[in-house]
PDB file of N, CA, C and O in Angstrom:
ATOM      1  N   MET A   1      74.163 -80.699  10.726  1.00 71.00           N
ATOM      2  CA  MET A   1      73.414 -81.286   9.411  1.00 71.00           C
ATOM      3  C   MET A   1      72.786 -80.467   8.383  1.00 71.00           C
ATOM      4  O   MET A   1      72.963 -80.494   7.689  1.00 71.00           O
ATOM      5  N   THR A   2      71.912 -79.426   9.072  1.00 92.00           N
ATOM      6  CA  THR A   2      71.929 -77.939   8.263  1.00 92.00           C
ATOM      7  C   THR A   2      72.839 -77.942   7.008  1.00 92.00           C
ATOM      8  O   THR A   2      72.415 -77.431   6.058  1.00 92.00           O
ATOM      9  N   TYR A   3      74.233 -78.000   7.092  1.00 95.00           N
ATOM     10  CA  TYR A   3      75.073 -77.027   6.447  1.00 95.00           C
ATOM     11  C   TYR A   3      75.221 -78.207   5.290  1.00 95.00           C
ATOM     12  O   TYR A   3      74.992 -77.376   4.608  1.00 95.00           O
ATOM     13  N   ILE A   4      75.474 -79.392   5.484  1.00 95.00           N
ATOM     14  CA  ILE A   4      75.544 -79.833   4.727  1.00 95.00           C
ATOM     15  C   ILE A   4      73.871 -80.001   3.613  1.00 95.00           C
ATOM     16  O   ILE A   4      74.134 -80.265   2.478  1.00 95.00           O
ATOM     17  N   ILE A   5      73.022 -80.260   4.696  1.00 92.00           N
ATOM     18  CA  ILE A   5      71.842 -80.028   3.409  1.00 92.00           C
ATOM     19  C   ILE A   5      71.964 -79.094   2.712  1.00 92.00           C
ATOM     20  O   ILE A   5      71.158 -78.781   1.601  1.00 92.00           O
ATOM     21  N   ASN A   6      72.292 -77.487   3.256  1.00 92.00           N
ATOM     22  CA  ASN A   6      72.255 -76.395   2.391  1.00 92.00           C
ATOM     23  C   ASN A   6      72.669 -76.627   1.703  1.00 92.00           C
ATOM     24  O   ASN A   6      72.784 -75.908   0.184  1.00 92.00           O
ATOM     25  N   VAL A   7      74.069 -77.514   1.123  1.00 96.00           N
ATOM     26  CA  VAL A   7      74.959 -77.239   0.624  1.00 96.00           C
ATOM     27  C   VAL A   7      74.376 -77.964  -0.705  1.00 96.00           C
ATOM     28  O   VAL A   7      74.649 -77.863  -1.765  1.00 96.00           O
ATOM     29  N   LEU A   8      73.811 -79.271  -0.242  1.00 94.00           N
ATOM     30  CA  LEU A   8      73.111 -80.258  -1.286  1.00 94.00           C
ATOM     31  C   LEU A   8      72.336 -79.387  -2.063  1.00 94.00           C
ATOM     32  O   LEU A   8      72.364 -79.578  -3.250  1.00 94.00           O
ATOM     33  N   ILE A   9      71.240 -78.696  -1.431  1.00 94.00           N
ATOM     34  CA  ILE A   9      70.378 -78.135  -1.884  1.00 94.00           C
ATOM     35  C   ILE A   9      71.083 -76.958  -2.965  1.00 94.00           C
ATOM     36  O   ILE A   9      70.646 -76.958  -3.998  1.00 94.00           O
ATOM     37  N   ALA A  10      72.153 -76.636  -2.489  1.00 95.00           N
ATOM     38  CA  ALA A  10      72.556 -75.070  -3.456  1.00 95.00           C
ATOM     39  C   ALA A  10      73.282 -76.048  -4.359  1.00 95.00           C
ATOM     40  O   ALA A  10      73.517 -75.323  -5.960  1.00 95.00           O
ATOM     41  N   LEU A  11      73.727 -77.368  -4.447  1.00 97.00           N
ATOM     42  CA  LEU A  11      74.186 -77.890  -5.801  1.00 97.00           C
ATOM     43  C   LEU A  11      73.559 -78.231  -6.561  1.00 97.00           C
ATOM     44  O   LEU A  11      73.580 -77.886  -7.962  1.00 97.00           O
ATOM     45  N   SER A  12      72.172 -78.601  -6.115  1.00 96.00           N
ATOM     46  CA  SER A  12      71.328 -79.346  -6.971  1.00 96.00           C
ATOM     47  C   SER A  12      70.750 -77.998  -7.775  1.00 96.00           C
ATOM     48  O   SER A  12      70.179 -77.637  -8.907  1.00 96.00           O
ATOM     49  N   ARG A  13      70.618 -76.765  -7.121  1.00 96.00           N
ATOM     50  CA  ARG A  13      70.317 -75.241  -7.482  1.00 96.00           C
ATOM     51  C   ARG A  13      71.222 -75.249  -8.909  1.00 96.00           C
ATOM     52  O   ARG A  13      71.002 -75.000  -9.879  1.00 96.00           O
ATOM     53  N   LEU A  14      72.364 -75.534  -8.456  1.00 97.00           N
ATOM     54  CA  LEU A  14      73.524 -75.095  -9.157  1.00 97.00           C
ATOM     55  C   LEU A  14      73.555 -75.820 -10.244  1.00 97.00           C
ATOM     56  O   LEU A  14      73.616 -75.333 -12.100  1.00 97.00           O
ATOM     57  N   LEU A  15      73.258 -77.199 -10.417  1.00 97.00           N
ATOM     58  CA  LEU A  15      73.018 -77.951 -11.301  1.00 97.00           C
ATOM     59  C   LEU A  15      71.781 -77.702 -12.165  1.00 97.00           C
ATOM     60  O   LEU A  15      71.763 -77.827 -13.757  1.00 97.00           O
ATOM     61  N   ASN A  16      70.585 -77.172 -11.993  1.00 96.00           N
ATOM     62  CA  ASN A  16      69.088 -77.204 -12.278  1.00 96.00           C
ATOM     63  C   ASN A  16      69.614 -75.576 -13.476  1.00 96.00           C
ATOM     64  O   ASN A  16      69.284 -75.681 -14.389  1.00 96.00           O
ATOM     65  N   ALA A  17      70.481 -74.726 -13.084  1.00 97.00           N
ATOM     66  CA  ALA A  17      70.798 -73.701 -13.490  1.00 97.00           C
ATOM     67  C   ALA A  17      71.530 -73.799 -14.969  1.00 97.00           C
ATOM     68  O   ALA A  17      71.265 -73.379 -15.834  1.00 97.00           O
ATOM     69  N   ILE A  18      72.079 -74.710 -14.295  1.00 98.00           N
ATOM     70  CA  ILE A  18      73.533 -75.259 -15.696  1.00 98.00           C
ATOM     71  C   ILE A  18      72.775 -75.982 -16.814  1.00 98.00           C
ATOM     72  O   ILE A  18      73.246 -75.695 -18.031  1.00 98.00           O
ATOM     73  N   LEU A  19      72.011 -77.084 -16.466  1.00 97.00           N
ATOM     74  CA  LEU A  19      70.916 -77.140 -17.612  1.00 97.00           C
ATOM     75  C   LEU A  19      69.897 -76.627 -18.007  1.00 97.00           C
ATOM     76  O   LEU A  19      69.008 -77.243 -18.617  1.00 97.00           O
ATOM     77  N   GLY A  20      70.006 -75.190 -17.494  1.00 97.00           N
ATOM     78  CA  GLY A  20      69.044 -74.313 -18.352  1.00 97.00           C
ATOM     79  C   GLY A  20      67.661 -74.073 -17.471  1.00 97.00           C
ATOM     80  O   GLY A  20      66.780 -73.565 -17.628  1.00 97.00           O
ATOM     81  N   GLY A  21      67.563 -74.203 -16.126  1.00 95.00           N
ATOM     82  CA  GLY A  21      66.329 -74.100 -15.119  1.00 95.00           C
ATOM     83  C   GLY A  21      66.961 -73.197 -14.259  1.00 95.00           C
ATOM     84  O   GLY A  21      67.790 -72.449 -14.530  1.00 95.00           O
ATOM     85  N   ASN A  22      65.747 -72.817 -14.029  1.00 94.00           N
ATOM     86  CA  ASN A  22      65.623 -71.879 -12.940  1.00 94.00           C
ATOM     87  C   ASN A  22      66.623 -71.912 -11.962  1.00 94.00           C
ATOM     88  O   ASN A  22      65.929 -72.820 -10.866  1.00 94.00           O
ATOM     89  N   PRO A  23      67.561 -70.545 -11.234  1.00 93.00           N
ATOM     90  CA  PRO A  23      68.184 -71.040 -10.199  1.00 93.00           C
ATOM     91  C   PRO A  23      67.872 -70.935  -9.465  1.00 93.00           C
ATOM     92  O   PRO A  23      68.376 -71.364  -7.962  1.00 93.00           O
ATOM     93  N   SER A  24      66.091 -70.802  -8.584  1.00 92.00           N
ATOM     94  CA  SER A  24      66.045 -70.703  -7.535  1.00 92.00           C
ATOM     95  C   SER A  24      65.188 -71.869  -7.445  1.00 92.00           C
ATOM     96  O   SER A  24      64.429 -72.167  -6.207  1.00 92.00           O
ATOM     97  N   LEU A  25      65.303 -73.003  -7.661  1.00 94.00           N
ATOM     98  CA  LEU A  25      64.878 -74.302  -7.734  1.00 94.00           C
ATOM     99  C   LEU A  25      65.441 -75.498  -8.436  1.00 94.00           C
ATOM    100  O   LEU A  25      66.683 -75.560  -8.676  1.00 94.00           O
ATOM    101  N   THR A  26      65.425 -76.377  -7.222  1.00 96.00           N
ATOM    102  CA  THR A  26      66.610 -77.188  -7.762  1.00 96.00           C
ATOM    103  C   THR A  26      65.834 -78.653  -8.508  1.00 96.00           C
ATOM    104  O   THR A  26      64.639 -78.443  -8.989  1.00 96.00           O
ATOM    105  N   LEU A  27      66.464 -79.432  -8.606  1.00 96.00           N
ATOM    106  CA  LEU A  27      66.167 -79.854  -9.720  1.00 96.00           C
ATOM    107  C   LEU A  27      65.527 -81.289  -9.788  1.00 96.00           C
ATOM    108  O   LEU A  27      64.229 -81.370 -10.618  1.00 96.00           O
ATOM    109  N   SER A  28      64.746 -81.263  -8.629  1.00 96.00           N
ATOM    110  CA  SER A  28      63.694 -82.201  -8.419  1.00 96.00           C
ATOM    111  C   SER A  28      62.341 -81.653  -8.156  1.00 96.00           C
ATOM    112  O   SER A  28      61.171 -82.069  -8.626  1.00 96.00           O
ATOM    113  N   SER A  29      62.631 -80.421  -7.915  1.00 96.00           N
ATOM    114  CA  SER A  29      61.459 -79.448  -7.848  1.00 96.00           C
ATOM    115  C   SER A  29      61.281 -79.088  -9.637  1.00 96.00           C
ATOM    116  O   SER A  29      60.111 -79.260  -9.784  1.00 96.00           O
ATOM    117  N   ARG A  30      61.817 -79.034 -10.566  1.00 96.00           N
ATOM    118  CA  ARG A  30      61.847 -78.704 -11.901  1.00 96.00           C
ATOM    119  C   ARG A  30      61.632 -79.811 -12.509  1.00 96.00           C
ATOM    120  O   ARG A  30      60.534 -80.028 -13.146  1.00 96.00           O
ATOM    121  N   ALA A  31      62.039 -80.893 -12.006  1.00 97.00           N
ATOM    122  CA  ALA A  31      61.166 -82.378 -12.783  1.00 97.00           C
ATOM    123  C   ALA A  31      59.664 -82.413 -12.220  1.00 97.00           C
ATOM    124  O   ALA A  31      58.816 -82.610 -13.049  1.00 97.00           O
ATOM    125  N   GLY A  32      59.353 -82.034 -10.885  1.00 96.00           N
ATOM    126  CA  GLY A  32      58.283 -82.559 -10.550  1.00 96.00           C
ATOM    127  C   GLY A  32      56.975 -81.051 -11.575  1.00 96.00           C
ATOM    128  O   GLY A  32      55.536 -81.949 -12.153  1.00 96.00           O
ATOM    129  N   LEU A  33      57.674 -80.106 -11.422  1.00 95.00           N
ATOM    130  CA  LEU A  33      56.899 -79.099 -12.538  1.00 95.00           C
ATOM    131  C   LEU A  33      56.902 -79.688 -13.993  1.00 95.00           C
ATOM    132  O   LEU A  33      55.325 -79.143 -14.401  1.00 95.00           O
ATOM    133  N   HIS A  34      57.753 -80.469 -14.274  1.00 96.00           N
ATOM    134  CA  HIS A  34      57.680 -80.944 -15.232  1.00 96.00           C
ATOM    135  C   HIS A  34      57.094 -81.730 -15.888  1.00 96.00           C
ATOM    136  O   HIS A  34      56.286 -81.905 -16.440  1.00 96.00           O
ATOM    137  N   PHE A  35      57.054 -82.700 -14.665  1.00 97.00           N
ATOM    138  CA  PHE A  35      55.696 -83.896 -14.618  1.00 97.00           C
ATOM    139  C   PHE A  35      54.125 -83.527 -15.245  1.00 97.00           C
ATOM    140  O   PHE A  35      53.379 -84.251 -15.073  1.00 97.00           O
ATOM    141  N   ARG A  36      54.402 -82.286 -13.948  1.00 96.00           N
ATOM    142  CA  ARG A  36      52.596 -81.733 -13.991  1.00 96.00           C
ATOM    143  C   ARG A  36      52.693 -81.465 -15.325  1.00 96.00           C
ATOM    144  O   ARG A  36      51.048 -81.468 -15.433  1.00 96.00           O
ATOM    145  N   LYS A  37      53.265 -81.227 -16.319  1.00 96.00           N
ATOM    146  CA  LYS A  37      53.083 -80.675 -17.598  1.00 96.00           C
ATOM    147  C   LYS A  37      52.712 -81.732 -18.885  1.00 96.00           C
ATOM    148  O   LYS A  37      52.516 -81.769 -19.815  1.00 96.00           O
ATOM    149  N   GLY A  38      53.168 -83.066 -17.922  1.00 97.00           N
ATOM    150  CA  GLY A  38      53.063 -84.199 -18.684  1.00 97.00           C
ATOM    151  C   GLY A  38      54.826 -84.772 -19.371  1.00 97.00           C
ATOM    152  O   GLY A  38      54.369 -85.178 -20.623  1.00 97.00           O
ATOM    153  N   GLU A  39      55.745 -83.432 -18.830  1.00 97.00           N
ATOM    154  CA  GLU A  39      56.839 -84.242 -18.859  1.00 97.00           C
ATOM    155  C   GLU A  39      57.878 -84.789 -18.202  1.00 97.00           C
ATOM    156  O   GLU A  39      57.184 -85.183 -17.358  1.00 97.00           O
ATOM    157  N   TRP A  40      58.835 -84.986 -19.032  1.00 96.00           N
ATOM    158  CA  TRP A  40      59.914 -85.475 -17.776  1.00 96.00           C
ATOM    159  C   TRP A  40      59.639 -86.954 -16.657  1.00 96.00           C
ATOM    160  O   TRP A  40      59.653 -87.056 -15.976  1.00 96.00           O
ATOM    161  N   VAL A  41      59.060 -87.504 -17.324  1.00 97.00           N
ATOM    162  CA  VAL A  41      58.550 -88.450 -16.887  1.00 97.00           C
ATOM    163  C   VAL A  41      59.359 -89.478 -16.316  1.00 97.00           C
ATOM    164  O   VAL A  41      59.562 -90.001 -14.586  1.00 97.00           O
ATOM    165  N   VAL A  42      60.254 -90.108 -17.040  1.00 97.00           N
ATOM    166  CA  VAL A  42      61.601 -90.840 -16.500  1.00 97.00           C
ATOM    167  C   VAL A  42      62.564 -90.095 -15.693  1.00 97.00           C
ATOM    168  O   VAL A  42      62.978 -90.786 -14.600  1.00 97.00           O
ATOM    169  N   ARG A  43      62.741 -88.998 -16.146  1.00 96.00           N
ATOM    170  CA  ARG A  43      63.396 -88.490 -15.045  1.00 96.00           C
ATOM    171  C   ARG A  43      62.735 -87.989 -13.965  1.00 96.00           C
ATOM    172  O   ARG A  43      63.488 -88.152 -12.650  1.00 96.00           O
ATOM    173  N   ARG A  44      61.900 -87.780 -13.598  1.00 97.00           N
ATOM    174  CA  ARG A  44      61.121 -87.792 -12.382  1.00 97.00           C
ATOM    175  C   ARG A  44      61.165 -88.829 -12.077  1.00 97.00           C
ATOM    176  O   ARG A  44      61.579 -89.283 -10.452  1.00 97.00           O
ATOM    177  N   GLU A  45      60.959 -90.478 -12.312  1.00 97.00           N
ATOM    178  CA  GLU A  45      60.937 -91.153 -11.801  1.00 97.00           C
ATOM    179  C   GLU A  45      62.158 -91.511 -11.006  1.00 97.00           C
ATOM    180  O   GLU A  45      62.130 -92.411 -10.115  1.00 97.00           O
ATOM    181  N   VAL A  46      63.176 -91.788 -12.105  1.00 97.00           N
ATOM    182  CA  VAL A  46      64.724 -92.280 -11.470  1.00 97.00           C
ATOM    183  C   VAL A  46      65.038 -90.565 -10.474  1.00 97.00           C
ATOM    184  O   VAL A  46      65.688 -91.556  -9.329  1.00 97.00           O
ATOM    185  N   ILE A  47      64.906 -89.895 -10.483  1.00 96.00           N
ATOM    186  CA  ILE A  47      65.067 -88.597  -9.248  1.00 96.00           C
ATOM    187  C   ILE A  47      64.147 -89.301  -7.471  1.00 96.00           C
ATOM    188  O   ILE A  47      64.977 -88.956  -6.829  1.00 96.00           O
ATOM    189  N   ASN A  48      63.017 -89.702  -7.953  1.00 96.00           N
ATOM    190  CA  ASN A  48      62.631 -90.129  -6.855  1.00 96.00           C
ATOM    191  C   ASN A  48      62.515 -91.188  -6.767  1.00 96.00           C
ATOM    192  O   ASN A  48      62.961 -92.198  -5.300  1.00 96.00           O
ATOM    193  N   ALA A  49      63.351 -92.221  -7.405  1.00 96.00           N
ATOM    194  CA  ALA A  49      64.449 -93.516  -7.095  1.00 96.00           C
ATOM    195  C   ALA A  49      65.210 -93.453  -6.483  1.00 96.00           C
ATOM    196  O   ALA A  49      65.794 -93.948  -4.738  1.00 96.00           O
ATOM    197  N   LEU A  50      65.968 -92.403  -6.042  1.00 95.00           N
ATOM    198  CA  LEU A  50      67.373 -91.850  -5.863  1.00 95.00           C
ATOM    199  C   LEU A  50      66.869 -91.983  -4.232  1.00 95.00           C
ATOM    200  O   LEU A  50      67.444 -91.806  -3.456  1.00 95.00           O
ATOM    201  N   PHE A  51      65.758 -91.168  -3.994  1.00 93.00           N
ATOM    202  CA  PHE A  51      65.372 -90.692  -2.916  1.00 93.00           C
ATOM    203  C   PHE A  51      63.997 -91.061  -2.358  1.00 93.00           C
ATOM    204  O   PHE A  51      63.532 -91.029  -1.897  1.00 93.00           O
ATOM    205  N   PHE A  52      64.153 -92.572  -2.264  1.00 90.00           N
ATOM    206  CA  PHE A  52      63.258 -93.274  -1.992  1.00 90.00           C
ATOM    207  C   PHE A  52      62.325 -93.860  -0.958  1.00 90.00           C
ATOM    208  O   PHE A  52      61.401 -93.853  -0.428  1.00 90.00           O
ATOM    209  N   PRO A  53      63.478 -93.160   0.118  1.00 90.00           N
ATOM    210  CA  PRO A  53      62.893 -93.015   1.464  1.00 90.00           C
ATOM    211  C   PRO A  53      61.447 -92.151   1.713  1.00 90.00           C
ATOM    212  O   PRO A  53      60.799 -92.187   2.440  1.00 90.00           O
ATOM    213  N   GLN A  54      61.662 -91.213   0.643  1.00 90.00           N
ATOM    214  CA  GLN A  54      60.585 -89.626   0.966  1.00 90.00           C
ATOM    215  C   GLN A  54      59.738 -90.371  -0.509  1.00 90.00           C
ATOM    216  O   GLN A  54      60.110 -90.130  -1.658  1.00 90.00           O
ATOM    217  N   PRO A  55      58.419 -90.334  -0.033  1.00 90.00           N
ATOM    218  CA  PRO A  55      57.666 -91.020  -0.917  1.00 90.00           C
ATOM    219  C   PRO A  55      57.240 -89.718  -2.048  1.00 90.00           C
ATOM    220  O   PRO A  55      56.814 -88.658  -1.419  1.00 90.00           O
ATOM    221  N   ASP A  56      57.211 -89.676  -3.113  1.00 94.00           N
ATOM    222  CA  ASP A  56      57.072 -88.545  -4.431  1.00 94.00           C
ATOM    223  C   ASP A  56      57.999 -87.705  -4.477  1.00 94.00           C
ATOM    224  O   ASP A  56      57.438 -86.001  -4.278  1.00 94.00           O
ATOM    225  N   HIS A  57      59.441 -87.690  -4.205  1.00 96.00           N
ATOM    226  CA  HIS A  57      60.086 -86.768  -3.710  1.00 96.00           C
ATOM    227  C   HIS A  57      59.722 -85.565  -4.533  1.00 96.00           C
ATOM    228  O   HIS A  57      60.084 -84.160  -3.960  1.00 96.00           O
ATOM    229  N   CYS A  58      59.697 -85.733  -5.669  1.00 96.00           N
ATOM    230  CA  CYS A  58      60.144 -84.173  -6.374  1.00 96.00           C
ATOM    231  C   CYS A  58      58.740 -83.427  -6.033  1.00 96.00           C
ATOM    232  O   CYS A  58      58.705 -81.997  -5.903  1.00 96.00           O
ATOM    233  N   GLU A  59      57.220 -83.796  -5.865  1.00 96.00           N
ATOM    234  CA  GLU A  59      56.125 -83.171  -5.251  1.00 96.00           C
ATOM    235  C   GLU A  59      56.608 -82.436  -4.208  1.00 96.00           C
ATOM    236  O   GLU A  59      56.232 -80.982  -4.175  1.00 96.00           O
ATOM    237  N   ILE A  60      57.061 -83.430  -3.270  1.00 96.00           N
ATOM    238  CA  ILE A  60      58.173 -83.080  -2.128  1.00 96.00           C
ATOM    239  C   ILE A  60      58.706 -81.596  -2.154  1.00 96.00           C
ATOM    240  O   ILE A  60      58.546 -80.256  -1.452  1.00 96.00           O
ATOM    241  N   ALA A  61      59.260 -81.661  -2.791  1.00 95.00           N
ATOM    242  CA  ALA A  61      60.409 -80.524  -3.593  1.00 95.00           C
ATOM    243  C   ALA A  61      59.826 -79.223  -3.948  1.00 95.00           C
ATOM    244  O   ALA A  61      60.305 -78.183  -3.537  1.00 95.00           O
ATOM    245  N   ILE A  62      58.872 -79.342  -4.592  1.00 96.00           N
ATOM    246  CA  ILE A  62      58.188 -78.488  -5.094  1.00 96.00           C
ATOM    247  C   ILE A  62      57.714 -77.533  -4.189  1.00 96.00           C
ATOM    248  O   ILE A  62      57.898 -76.498  -3.549  1.00 96.00           O
ATOM    249  N   ARG A  63      57.114 -77.851  -3.454  1.00 95.00           N
ATOM    250  CA  ARG A  63      56.751 -77.116  -1.688  1.00 95.00           C
ATOM    251  C   ARG A  63      57.809 -76.661  -0.896  1.00 95.00           C
ATOM    252  O   ARG A  63      57.767 -75.565  -0.396  1.00 95.00           O
ATOM    253  N   LEU A  64      58.919 -77.381  -1.079  1.00 93.00           N
ATOM    254  CA  LEU A  64      59.889 -77.119  -0.098  1.00 93.00           C
ATOM    255  C   LEU A  64      60.566 -75.940  -0.766  1.00 93.00           C
ATOM    256  O   LEU A  64      61.171 -74.921  -0.191  1.00 93.00           O
ATOM    257  N   ASP A  65      61.114 -76.033  -1.976  1.00 93.00           N
ATOM    258  CA  ASP A  65      61.845 -75.115  -2.930  1.00 93.00           C
ATOM    259  C   ASP A  65      60.406 -73.226  -2.680  1.00 93.00           C
ATOM    260  O   ASP A  65      61.114 -72.522  -2.584  1.00 93.00           O
ATOM    261  N   ASP A  66      59.414 -73.426  -2.842  1.00 91.00           N
ATOM    262  CA  ASP A  66      58.455 -72.443  -2.284  1.00 91.00           C
ATOM    263  C   ASP A  66      58.616 -71.979  -1.535  1.00 91.00           C
ATOM    264  O   ASP A  66      58.461 -70.814  -0.843  1.00 91.00           O
ATOM    265  N   ASP A  67      58.376 -72.842  -0.311  1.00 91.00           N
ATOM    266  CA  ASP A  67      58.502 -72.517   0.995  1.00 91.00           C
ATOM    267  C   ASP A  67      59.701 -71.309   1.233  1.00 91.00           C
ATOM    268  O   ASP A  67      59.954 -70.482   1.839  1.00 91.00           O
ATOM    269  N   ARG A  68      61.007 -72.097   0.700  1.00 88.00           N
ATOM    270  CA  ARG A  68      62.237 -71.540   0.965  1.00 88.00           C
ATOM    271  C   ARG A  68      62.276 -70.321   0.347  1.00 88.00           C
ATOM    272  O   ARG A  68      63.561 -69.094   0.488  1.00 88.00           O
ATOM    273  N   ASN A  69      61.723 -69.989  -0.857  1.00 88.00           N
ATOM    274  CA  ASN A  69      62.284 -68.616  -1.723  1.00 88.00           C
ATOM    275  C   ASN A  69      61.285 -67.659  -0.825  1.00 88.00           C
ATOM    276  O   ASN A  69      61.821 -66.460  -0.733  1.00 88.00           O
ATOM    277  N   GLN A  70      60.123 -68.408  -0.226  1.00 89.00           N
ATOM    278  CA  GLN A  70      59.048 -67.285   0.193  1.00 89.00           C
ATOM    279  C   GLN A  70      59.397 -66.817   1.903  1.00 89.00           C
ATOM    280  O   GLN A  70      59.478 -65.760   2.133  1.00 89.00           O
ATOM    281  N   GLN A  71      60.768 -67.774   2.474  1.00 88.00           N
ATOM    282  CA  GLN A  71      61.118 -67.124   3.836  1.00 88.00           C
ATOM    283  C   GLN A  71      62.534 -66.292   3.255  1.00 88.00           C
ATOM    284  O   GLN A  71      62.681 -65.622   4.542  1.00 88.00           O
ATOM    285  N   ALA A  72      63.197 -66.755   2.473  1.00 84.00           N
ATOM    286  CA  ALA A  72      64.009 -65.688   2.168  1.00 84.00           C
ATOM    287  C   ALA A  72      64.114 -64.607   1.920  1.00 84.00           C
ATOM    288  O   ALA A  72      64.611 -63.271   2.150  1.00 84.00           O
ATOM    289  N   GLN A  73      62.721 -64.263   1.309  1.00 86.00           N
ATOM    290  CA  GLN A  73      61.966 -63.323   1.005  1.00 86.00           C
ATOM    291  C   GLN A  73      61.585 -62.208   2.261  1.00 86.00           C
ATOM    292  O   GLN A  73      61.991 -61.508   2.194  1.00 86.00           O
ATOM    293  N   GLN A  74      60.749 -62.903   3.340  1.00 88.00           N
ATOM    294  CA  GLN A  74      60.651 -62.309   4.266  1.00 88.00           C
ATOM    295  C   GLN A  74      62.287 -61.729   4.702  1.00 88.00           C
ATOM    296  O   GLN A  74      61.595 -60.980   6.005  1.00 88.00           O
ATOM    297  N   GLN A  75      63.482 -62.580   4.718  1.00 87.00           N
ATOM    298  CA  GLN A  75      64.528 -61.922   5.210  1.00 87.00           C
ATOM    299  C   GLN A  75      64.940 -60.780   5.304  1.00 87.00           C
ATOM    300  O   GLN A  75      65.651 -60.057   5.903  1.00 87.00           O
ATOM    301  N   ILE A  76      65.055 -60.490   3.775  1.00 89.00           N
ATOM    302  CA  ILE A  76      65.362 -59.372   3.154  1.00 89.00           C
ATOM    303  C   ILE A  76      64.265 -58.506   3.905  1.00 89.00           C
ATOM    304  O   ILE A  76      64.736 -57.347   3.991  1.00 89.00           O
ATOM    305  N   LYS A  77      63.249 -58.512   3.513  1.00 84.00           N
ATOM    306  CA  LYS A  77      61.968 -57.188   4.262  1.00 84.00           C
ATOM    307  C   LYS A  77      62.430 -57.111   5.596  1.00 84.00           C
ATOM    308  O   LYS A  77      61.984 -56.045   6.149  1.00 84.00           O
ATOM    309  N   SER A  78      62.003 -58.117   6.443  1.00 74.00           N
ATOM    310  CA  SER A  78      63.144 -57.417   7.882  1.00 74.00           C
ATOM    311  C   SER A  78      64.224 -56.775   8.032  1.00 74.00           C
ATOM    312  O   SER A  78      65.495 -57.240   7.505  1.00 74.00           O
ATOM    313  N   PRO A  79      64.202 -55.963   8.866  1.00 66.00           N
ATOM    314  CA  PRO A  79      65.149 -54.708   8.984  1.00 66.00           C
ATOM    315  C   PRO A  79      66.035 -55.944  10.262  1.00 66.00           C
ATOM    316  O   PRO A  79      65.980 -56.513  11.191  1.00 66.00           O
TER     317      PRO A  79
END
C-alpha cells in the first residue's frame, strides 16, 4: 500500500510542477496554500470533494507535505 501511495504523491507533485507549482508540493497542498490567501476557492472545493472521506484534505496535505520534506532532509543529514 505504501508503494501505491508514494506513486500517487509523486504523480500529484509532477502534475503540480507541470502546472507551474513548486515540485516539492502536491497539488492538494498548493490549493490549500492558495486558499489561505483567498485564492483557488473552487479548485480547493473540487479537490476536497474528490477526497471526501478526509475532511479538509487540502489543509491536511499542507502538513503532510511539510512533514515529508522534513523527513527527507533528515534522511540526507543522517549518515
